[in-house]
CSV table of C-alpha atoms and ligand atoms in Angstrom, one decimal:
chain,number,residue,atom,x,y,z
A,27,MET,CA,-5.3,46.7,-0.5
A,28,ASP,CA,-2.4,45.8,-2.9
A,29,ASP,CA,-3.3,43.9,-6.0
A,30,GLN,CA,-1.3,40.8,-5.3
A,31,ASN,CA,-3.2,37.8,-6.6
A,32,LEU,CA,-3.8,34.8,-4.4
A,33,TYR,CA,-1.2,32.7,-6.2
A,34,GLU,CA,1.4,35.4,-5.6
A,35,ILE,CA,0.4,35.6,-1.9
A,36,LEU,CA,1.2,31.9,-1.6
A,37,GLU,CA,4.2,32.2,-3.8
A,38,ILE,CA,3.0,29.4,-6.2
A,39,ASP,CA,2.3,28.9,-9.8
A,40,SER,CA,-1.3,29.2,-11.0
A,41,SER,CA,-1.1,25.5,-12.0
A,42,ALA,CA,-0.1,24.4,-8.5
A,43,THR,CA,-1.6,21.1,-7.3
A,44,SER,CA,-3.6,20.9,-4.0
A,45,ILE,CA,-0.5,19.3,-2.4
A,46,GLU,CA,1.7,22.2,-3.6
A,47,ILE,CA,-0.9,24.6,-2.2
A,48,LYS,CA,-0.9,22.9,1.1
A,49,LYS,CA,2.9,22.8,1.3
A,50,ALA,CA,3.2,26.5,0.3
A,51,TYR,CA,0.7,27.4,3.0
A,52,ARG,CA,2.4,25.4,5.7
A,53,LYS,CA,5.7,27.0,4.9
A,54,LEU,CA,4.3,30.5,5.0
A,55,ALA,CA,2.1,29.9,7.9
A,56,LEU,CA,5.1,28.9,10.0
A,57,LYS,CA,6.9,31.9,8.9
A,58,TYR,CA,4.1,34.4,9.7
A,59,HIS,CA,2.2,32.8,12.5
A,60,PRO,CA,1.9,35.5,15.2
A,61,ASP,CA,3.0,33.0,17.9
A,62,LYS,CA,6.3,32.5,16.0
A,63,VAL,CA,7.5,36.1,15.6
A,64,ALA,CA,9.0,38.7,17.8
A,65,GLU,CA,6.7,41.1,19.6
A,66,GLU,CA,7.6,44.1,17.3
A,67,ASP,CA,6.8,42.1,14.1
A,68,ARG,CA,3.5,40.7,15.4
A,69,GLU,CA,1.2,43.2,13.8
A,70,GLU,CA,2.7,42.9,10.4
A,71,SER,CA,2.9,39.1,10.5
A,72,GLU,CA,-0.8,39.0,11.6
A,73,ILE,CA,-1.8,40.7,8.4
A,74,GLN,CA,0.4,38.4,6.4
A,75,PHE,CA,-0.9,35.4,8.2
A,76,LYS,CA,-4.5,36.3,7.5
A,77,LYS,CA,-3.6,37.0,3.8
A,78,ILE,CA,-2.1,33.6,3.3
A,79,SER,CA,-4.8,31.9,5.2
A,80,PHE,CA,-7.4,33.6,3.0
A,81,ALA,CA,-5.5,32.7,-0.2
A,82,TYR,CA,-5.2,29.1,1.1
A,83,GLU,CA,-9.0,28.9,1.9
A,84,ILE,CA,-9.9,29.9,-1.6
A,85,LEU,CA,-7.3,27.9,-3.6
A,86,ILE,CA,-7.7,24.7,-1.7
A,87,ASP,CA,-11.4,24.6,-2.4
A,88,GLU,CA,-11.9,23.4,-6.0
A,89,THR,CA,-15.1,25.4,-6.6
A,90,LYS,CA,-13.8,28.6,-5.0
A,91,ARG,CA,-10.6,28.2,-6.9
A,92,SER,CA,-12.2,27.8,-10.3
A,93,ASN,CA,-14.5,30.8,-9.6
A,94,TYR,CA,-11.5,32.8,-8.7
A,95,ASP,CA,-9.6,31.6,-11.8
A,96,THR,CA,-12.5,32.5,-14.0
A,97,TYR,CA,-13.8,35.7,-12.5
A,98,GLY,CA,-10.8,36.9,-10.6
A,99,ASN,CA,-12.8,37.4,-7.5
A,100,THR,CA,-13.9,35.4,-4.5
A,101,ASP,CA,-17.1,34.9,-2.6
A,102,SER,CA,-15.8,36.3,0.6
A,103,PRO,CA,-14.1,39.6,0.1
A,104,PHE,CA,-10.8,40.4,1.9
A,105,GLU,CA,-12.5,43.1,3.9
A,106,GLN,CA,-15.0,40.7,5.4
A,107,PHE,CA,-12.2,38.3,6.1
A,108,TYR,CA,-10.0,41.0,7.7
A,109,GLY,CA,-13.0,42.1,9.8
A,110,GLY,CA,-12.5,38.8,11.6
A,111,THR,CA,-16.1,37.9,11.9
A,112,THR,CA,-16.2,35.2,9.3
A,113,ASN,CA,-13.6,32.7,8.2
A,114,GLU,CA,-11.5,33.6,11.2
A,115,PHE,CA,-8.6,31.2,11.2
A,116,GLY,CA,-7.7,31.0,14.8
A,117,SER,CA,-4.6,29.6,16.5
A,118,ASN,CA,-6.4,26.3,17.3
A,119,ASP,CA,-7.1,25.8,13.6
A,120,PHE,CA,-3.4,26.5,13.0
A,121,TYR,CA,-2.3,23.8,15.3
A,122,ASP,CA,-4.9,21.4,13.9
A,123,PHE,CA,-3.7,22.1,10.4
A,124,PHE,CA,-0.2,21.3,11.4
A,125,ARG,CA,-1.2,18.0,12.9
A,126,GLY,CA,-1.6,17.1,9.2
A,127,GLU,CA,-1.6,13.4,8.5
A,128,THR,CA,-1.3,12.4,12.2
A,129,GLN,CA,-4.4,11.4,14.0
A,130,PRO,CA,-6.8,13.9,15.2
A,131,ARG,CA,-6.6,14.8,18.9
A,132,ASN,CA,-10.1,13.6,19.6
A,133,LYS,CA,-9.5,10.0,18.5
A,134,THR,CA,-7.4,7.3,20.1
A,135,GLU,CA,-4.5,5.8,18.2
A,136,ASP,CA,-5.2,3.1,15.6
A,137,ALA,CA,-3.6,-0.3,16.2
A,138,HIS,CA,-1.9,-2.1,13.4
A,139,ILE,CA,-1.5,-5.9,12.9
A,140,LYS,CA,0.6,-7.2,10.1
A,141,ILE,CA,0.4,-10.9,9.1
A,142,GLU,CA,1.5,-13.2,6.3
A,143,ILE,CA,-0.9,-15.8,5.0
A,144,THR,CA,-0.5,-18.7,2.5
A,145,LEU,CA,-2.0,-19.1,-0.9
A,146,GLU,CA,-3.9,-22.2,0.5
A,147,GLU,CA,-5.5,-19.9,3.1
A,148,LEU,CA,-6.5,-17.4,0.4
A,149,TYR,CA,-7.9,-20.2,-1.7
A,150,LEU,CA,-10.0,-21.6,1.2
A,151,GLY,CA,-10.7,-18.4,3.1
A,152,LYS,CA,-9.3,-17.7,6.5
A,153,VAL,CA,-10.4,-16.3,9.8
A,154,ILE,CA,-7.6,-14.7,11.8
A,155,ARG,CA,-8.2,-14.8,15.5
A,156,THR,CA,-6.1,-12.5,17.7
A,157,THR,CA,-6.1,-11.7,21.4
A,158,SER,CA,-6.6,-8.0,21.8
A,159,THR,CA,-5.8,-6.2,25.1
A,160,ARG,CA,-7.0,-2.7,25.2
A,161,ASN,CA,-8.2,0.1,27.5
A,162,LYS,CA,-11.9,0.3,28.1
A,163,ILE,CA,-13.7,3.1,29.9
A,164,CYS,CA,-14.1,2.1,33.6
A,165,LEU,CA,-17.7,1.2,34.1
A,166,THR,CA,-17.6,1.8,37.9
A,167,CYS,CA,-16.7,5.5,37.7
A,168,LYS,CA,-18.0,5.9,34.1
A,169,GLY,CA,-14.6,7.2,33.1
A,170,SER,CA,-14.3,10.0,35.6
A,171,GLY,CA,-11.6,8.2,37.6
A,172,LEU,CA,-13.3,9.3,40.8
A,173,LYS,CA,-15.1,7.8,43.7
A,174,SER,CA,-18.0,10.3,43.3
A,175,LEU,CA,-18.4,13.3,41.2
A,176,SER,CA,-18.6,15.7,44.2
A,177,VAL,CA,-15.0,15.3,45.4
A,178,GLU,CA,-12.7,18.3,45.6
A,179,SER,CA,-9.9,18.9,43.1
A,180,LYS,CA,-7.2,21.4,42.2
A,181,LYS,CA,-5.9,22.5,38.9
A,182,CYS,CA,-3.2,20.4,37.3
A,183,GLY,CA,0.0,22.4,37.4
A,184,ILE,CA,1.7,20.4,34.6
A,185,CYS,CA,-0.9,21.2,31.8
A,186,ASN,CA,-2.3,24.3,33.5
A,187,GLY,CA,-5.7,22.6,33.7
A,188,GLU,CA,-5.9,22.1,29.9
A,189,GLY,CA,-5.6,18.3,30.1
A,190,PHE,CA,-3.0,18.2,27.3
A,191,THR,CA,0.5,19.5,26.7
A,192,ARG,CA,2.0,20.7,23.5
A,193,LYS,CA,5.0,18.9,22.0
A,194,ILE,CA,7.2,20.3,19.2
A,195,ARG,CA,7.8,17.7,16.5
A,196,ARG,CA,10.4,18.2,13.7
A,197,VAL,CA,8.7,17.2,10.4
A,198,ALA,CA,11.5,18.4,8.1
A,199,PRO,CA,14.7,20.3,8.4
A,200,GLY,CA,13.7,23.8,9.6
A,201,LEU,CA,10.0,22.8,9.8
A,202,VAL,CA,8.3,22.0,13.1
A,203,ALA,CA,4.8,21.0,13.9
A,204,GLN,CA,3.1,21.0,17.3
A,205,ASP,CA,1.3,18.0,18.7
A,206,TYR,CA,-1.2,17.7,21.5
A,207,VAL,CA,-0.3,15.0,24.0
A,208,ASP,CA,-2.6,14.0,26.8
A,209,CYS,CA,-1.3,15.2,30.1
A,210,THR,CA,-0.2,12.1,32.0
A,211,THR,CA,-0.1,13.8,35.4
A,212,CYS,CA,-3.9,14.4,35.5
A,213,ASN,CA,-4.8,11.7,32.9
A,214,GLY,CA,-6.2,14.4,30.6
A,215,THR,CA,-8.7,15.8,33.1
A,216,GLY,CA,-6.8,19.0,33.9
A,217,LYS,CA,-7.5,18.3,37.6
A,218,ILE,CA,-5.6,16.7,40.4
A,219,TYR,CA,-7.5,14.6,43.0
A,220,ARG,CA,-6.4,13.1,46.3
A,221,THR,CA,-5.6,9.4,46.1
A,222,LYS,CA,-8.4,8.5,48.5
A,223,ASP,CA,-10.9,10.2,46.2
A,224,ARG,CA,-9.9,8.1,43.2
A,225,CYS,CA,-12.0,5.2,41.8
A,226,LYS,CA,-10.9,2.0,43.5
A,227,ILE,CA,-11.3,-0.1,40.3
A,228,CYS,CA,-9.3,2.0,37.8
A,229,LYS,CA,-7.2,3.8,40.4
A,230,GLY,CA,-8.1,7.1,38.9
A,231,LEU,CA,-6.8,6.1,35.4
A,232,ARG,CA,-10.4,6.3,34.0
A,233,VAL,CA,-9.9,3.2,32.0
A,234,VAL,CA,-9.4,-0.5,32.7
A,235,GLU,CA,-7.8,-3.2,30.7
A,236,GLU,CA,-9.9,-5.6,28.7
A,237,THR,CA,-8.8,-8.7,26.8
A,238,LYS,CA,-10.8,-10.2,24.1
A,239,ILE,CA,-10.6,-12.3,21.0
A,240,LEU,CA,-11.0,-10.5,17.7
A,241,GLU,CA,-11.8,-12.2,14.4
A,242,PHE,CA,-10.8,-10.9,11.0
A,243,GLU,CA,-12.3,-12.7,8.1
A,244,ILE,CA,-10.4,-13.0,4.9
A,245,PRO,CA,-12.9,-14.4,2.4
A,246,LYS,CA,-11.8,-17.0,-0.1
A,247,GLY,CA,-10.5,-15.5,-3.3
A,248,SER,CA,-9.4,-12.3,-1.7
A,249,ALA,CA,-6.6,-10.2,-3.2
A,250,SER,CA,-3.0,-11.2,-2.4
A,251,GLU,CA,-2.7,-8.3,0.0
A,252,GLY,CA,-5.2,-6.2,1.8
A,253,VAL,CA,-6.4,-4.4,4.8
A,254,ILE,CA,-9.3,-5.2,7.2
A,255,ARG,CA,-10.4,-2.5,9.6
A,256,LYS,CA,-12.3,-3.2,12.8
A,257,LYS,CA,-13.8,0.1,13.7
A,258,GLY,CA,-13.7,1.3,17.3
A,259,GLU,CA,-11.7,-1.7,18.6
A,260,SER,CA,-8.6,0.2,19.7
A,261,ASP,CA,-8.1,1.9,23.1
A,262,GLU,CA,-11.1,3.7,24.6
A,263,TYR,CA,-10.6,7.0,26.3
A,264,PRO,CA,-13.2,9.3,27.9
A,265,GLY,CA,-14.2,12.0,25.5
A,266,LYS,CA,-12.5,10.5,22.5
A,267,ILE,CA,-13.6,8.6,19.5
A,268,THR,CA,-12.1,5.1,19.7
A,269,GLY,CA,-9.5,4.3,17.1
A,270,ASP,CA,-9.6,1.2,14.9
A,271,ILE,CA,-7.6,-2.0,14.7
A,272,ILE,CA,-6.3,-2.5,11.3
A,273,LEU,CA,-5.1,-5.8,10.0
A,274,GLU,CA,-2.8,-5.8,7.0
A,275,TYR,CA,-2.2,-9.2,5.4
A,276,LYS,CA,0.1,-10.3,2.6
A,277,CYS,CA,0.3,-13.6,0.8
A,278,LYS,CA,3.6,-15.5,1.0
A,279,PRO,CA,5.0,-16.8,-2.3
A,280,HIS,CA,3.9,-20.4,-2.9
A,281,LYS,CA,6.5,-23.1,-3.6
A,282,THR,CA,4.7,-24.5,-6.6
A,283,PHE,CA,1.6,-22.4,-7.5
A,284,LEU,CA,1.8,-18.9,-8.9
A,285,ARG,CA,-1.2,-16.7,-8.7
A,286,ARG,CA,-2.0,-14.3,-11.6
A,287,GLY,CA,-5.2,-12.4,-10.9
A,288,ASP,CA,-7.8,-15.2,-10.5
A,289,ASP,CA,-5.7,-17.7,-12.5
A,290,LEU,CA,-3.2,-20.1,-11.1
A,291,ILE,CA,-0.1,-21.5,-12.8
A,292,VAL,CA,1.7,-24.6,-11.7
A,293,ASP,CA,4.7,-26.4,-13.1
A,294,PHE,CA,3.8,-29.8,-14.6
A,295,LYS,CA,6.5,-32.4,-15.4
A,296,ILE,CA,5.8,-35.1,-18.0
A,297,PHE,CA,8.0,-37.5,-19.9
A,298,LEU,CA,8.7,-37.2,-23.6
A,299,VAL,CA,6.9,-40.4,-24.2
A,300,ASP,CA,3.9,-39.1,-22.4
A,301,ALA,CA,4.0,-35.9,-24.5
A,302,LEU,CA,3.9,-38.1,-27.6
A,303,THR,CA,1.6,-40.9,-26.6
A,304,GLY,CA,-0.8,-39.3,-24.1
A,305,PHE,CA,-0.9,-40.0,-20.4
A,306,GLU,CA,-2.8,-40.0,-17.1
A,307,ASN,CA,-1.4,-37.9,-14.3
A,308,THR,CA,-2.7,-36.4,-11.0
A,309,ILE,CA,-1.7,-33.2,-9.3
A,310,GLU,CA,-2.7,-31.9,-5.9
A,311,HIS,CA,-4.7,-28.7,-5.8
A,312,LEU,CA,-4.4,-26.0,-3.1
A,313,ASP,CA,-7.2,-27.5,-1.1
A,314,GLY,CA,-5.7,-31.0,-1.2
A,315,ARG,CA,-8.0,-32.3,-3.9
A,316,GLY,CA,-6.4,-34.5,-6.6
A,317,ILE,CA,-6.9,-33.2,-10.2
A,318,LYS,CA,-6.5,-36.0,-12.7
A,319,ILE,CA,-5.5,-35.1,-16.2
A,320,HIS,CA,-6.1,-37.6,-19.0
A,321,SER,CA,-4.4,-36.5,-22.2
A,322,LYS,CA,-4.7,-37.9,-25.7
A,323,LYS,CA,-3.0,-35.0,-27.4
A,324,VAL,CA,0.6,-34.3,-28.4
A,325,ILE,CA,2.1,-31.8,-25.9
A,326,ARG,CA,4.8,-29.6,-27.1
A,327,PRO,CA,7.6,-27.7,-25.3
A,328,GLY,CA,6.2,-24.3,-24.0
A,329,ASP,CA,2.6,-25.6,-23.9
A,330,TYR,CA,0.2,-24.9,-21.0
A,331,ILE,CA,-2.6,-27.3,-20.2
A,332,LYS,CA,-5.6,-25.1,-19.3
A,333,ILE,CA,-8.2,-26.4,-16.9
A,334,SER,CA,-11.2,-24.1,-16.9
A,335,GLY,CA,-12.7,-23.0,-13.6
A,336,GLU,CA,-9.9,-24.5,-11.4
A,337,GLY,CA,-8.2,-21.2,-10.6
A,338,MET,CA,-8.9,-19.0,-7.5
A,339,PRO,CA,-12.5,-18.8,-6.4
A,340,LYS,CA,-14.2,-15.5,-7.2
A,341,LEU,CA,-14.4,-13.1,-4.3
A,342,ASN,CA,-17.6,-11.3,-5.4
A,343,LYS,CA,-20.4,-13.7,-6.0
A,344,SER,CA,-23.1,-12.2,-8.1
A,345,TRP,CA,-26.5,-13.3,-9.2
A,346,PHE,CA,-25.3,-14.4,-12.6
A,347,LYS,CA,-23.0,-17.4,-13.1
A,348,GLU,CA,-20.1,-17.2,-10.8
A,349,LYS,CA,-16.9,-17.2,-12.8
A,350,THR,CA,-13.7,-18.5,-11.3
A,351,GLY,CA,-10.2,-18.3,-12.5
A,352,ASP,CA,-8.5,-21.0,-14.5
A,353,LEU,CA,-5.7,-23.4,-13.7
A,354,TYR,CA,-2.7,-23.5,-16.1
A,355,LEU,CA,-0.3,-26.4,-16.0
A,356,LYS,CA,3.0,-25.2,-17.4
A,357,VAL,CA,4.4,-28.2,-19.1
A,358,ASP,CA,8.0,-29.2,-18.6
A,359,ILE,CA,8.9,-32.2,-20.9
A,360,GLU,CA,11.5,-34.5,-19.5
A,361,PHE,CA,13.6,-36.0,-22.2
A,362,PRO,CA,15.4,-39.3,-21.8
A,363,LYS,CA,19.1,-39.2,-21.1
A,364,ASP,CA,21.7,-39.8,-23.8
A,365,ASN,CA,22.0,-43.3,-25.1
A,366,TRP,CA,18.6,-44.2,-23.6
A,367,TYR,CA,18.0,-47.1,-26.0
A,368,ILE,CA,18.7,-50.7,-25.3
A,369,GLU,CA,19.6,-51.8,-28.8
A,370,LYS,CA,20.8,-49.6,-31.6
A,371,GLY,CA,17.9,-51.0,-33.7
A,372,ASP,CA,15.4,-49.3,-31.3
A,373,LEU,CA,16.5,-45.9,-32.8
A,374,GLU,CA,15.7,-47.2,-36.2
A,375,LYS,CA,12.3,-48.4,-35.1
A,376,LEU,CA,11.4,-45.1,-33.5
A,377,ARG,CA,12.5,-43.3,-36.6
A,378,ASN,CA,10.2,-45.3,-38.7
A,379,LEU,CA,7.3,-44.8,-36.2
A,380,ILE,CA,7.5,-41.0,-35.8
A,381,PRO,CA,6.9,-39.1,-39.0
A,382,ALA,CA,9.7,-36.7,-39.8
A,383,THR,CA,9.7,-34.9,-43.1
A,384,ARG,CA,12.3,-32.4,-43.8
A,385,THR,CA,12.4,-30.2,-46.9
A,386,GLU,CA,15.8,-30.6,-48.4
A,387,GLU,CA,17.6,-27.4,-49.0
A,388,LYS,CA,20.0,-27.2,-51.8
A,389,ILE,CA,23.4,-26.9,-50.5
A,390,HIS,CA,26.5,-27.0,-52.6
A,391,GLU,CA,28.1,-30.3,-51.7
A,392,ALA,CA,31.6,-29.0,-51.9
A,393,ASN,CA,30.9,-26.4,-49.2
A,394,VAL,CA,29.6,-28.8,-46.6
A,395,GLU,CA,31.8,-29.0,-43.4
A,396,LEU,CA,31.3,-31.8,-40.9
A,397,TYR,CA,30.8,-31.0,-37.2
A,398,THR,CA,30.6,-33.8,-34.6
A,399,ASP,CA,32.4,-32.1,-31.7
A,400,PHE,CA,29.6,-29.9,-30.3
A,401,SER,CA,28.3,-29.4,-26.8
A,402,ILE,CA,24.7,-28.9,-25.7
A,403,VAL,CA,24.0,-25.8,-23.5
A,404,LYS,CA,20.8,-24.5,-21.9
A,405,GLU,CA,21.4,-20.8,-22.6
A,406,VAL,CA,23.1,-18.5,-24.9
A,407,PRO,CA,25.5,-16.1,-23.2
A,408,GLU,CA,24.3,-12.6,-22.2
A,409,LEU,CA,24.4,-10.1,-25.0
A,410,GLU,CA,27.7,-8.2,-25.1
A,411,GLU,CA,27.8,-5.3,-27.5
A,412,PRO,CA,30.7,-5.6,-29.9
A,413,GLN,CA,33.1,-2.7,-29.8
A,414,GLN,CA,32.4,0.1,-32.2
A,415,PRO,CA,35.1,0.7,-34.7
A,416,ARG,CA,36.9,4.0,-34.1
A,417,GLN,CA,35.4,6.7,-36.2
A,418,GLU,CA,37.9,8.6,-38.2
A,419,GLN,CA,37.1,12.2,-37.5
A,420,PRO,CA,37.8,14.3,-40.5
A,421,GLN,CA,40.1,17.2,-39.5
A,422,CYS,CA,38.4,20.5,-39.7
A,423,SER,CA,40.7,22.8,-41.4
A,424,GLN,CA,39.9,26.3,-42.2
A,425,GLN,CA,41.4,27.6,-45.3
B,514,LIG,ZN1,-2.5,17.8,33.6
B,515,LIG,ZN1,-12.9,3.8,37.6
């Protein structure tokens, strides 16, 4: 036994993350897998393959790895591993490992539904109904696909009786993985039957189609996007766990309301005179209710009117007082147009009504310049950095 440590075997740093460990193992396992090398290199690569598999097994397990890091040894010695009686990492495990993030072979594929919903629907709660057509195990033949269980068969020549075929899949340049695909010739049974021996209902397919209505409930106050999983509602297949139907929803932007957590913000236009004298105004909430605001206060530009408890409903009701979000009306004060007054005297009257005290600053009379020709703009132009003056570089001269 050479004294290469486990990190060196996997060609990684001792600070490698579990993802890096997995990647390193995948790379090396592909390089050394006995099925992947020439006959004459098989023995050597088998040893290498067992080494990297052993290193991977220890380092991917947090407890084993920390033991190894601390004490420099492992629970299961190399010898035991090489003996092949324990921890044998067979070729099936190899293929299973390389299936990686894809679905396990013993489960049917998950089905995905993506929908958009409105903020109103999130406010009130929504039940999404969808028609689902899926395969269900044929009840007549209990999934065998046969008229009776005693009929004769012969081995399927396409999959060699295994019921599945292997398919090479490129996962990255120079990196391939192998997938198991159900054999379509024998419908995964590995056997071929005569047409007259097949189940009359499913025609030997082992499954029949079923259409039903599925309901996904999005409770009021739910997050703006989310996932609802209906377990076991995807296609059924004999001998397999049924996959799930997964609904992904996302809320569309609303034309007036903006959601921020459980709070809602909505634009609210009032006239200048309302801002000064008070007002009564009604807005429509997301559920169609009218919310009447009676103000006796002075409202200033940039103000929000906060209405407590009128935001989004809380999703999780608890035994203590249910707190909901708040509603914020973002005030936009509409000023009158130029020359709004009827008589010039009106300006004077208004001046006397609204208090305006200005602290006089002392400015030297002789320096005052008069400006009447100005324009009113809504924005200041984007910042443009003024050009830097050219730096005079002192000439380096060596004397
Ligand atoms: Zn077959
Ligand atoms: Zn059938």
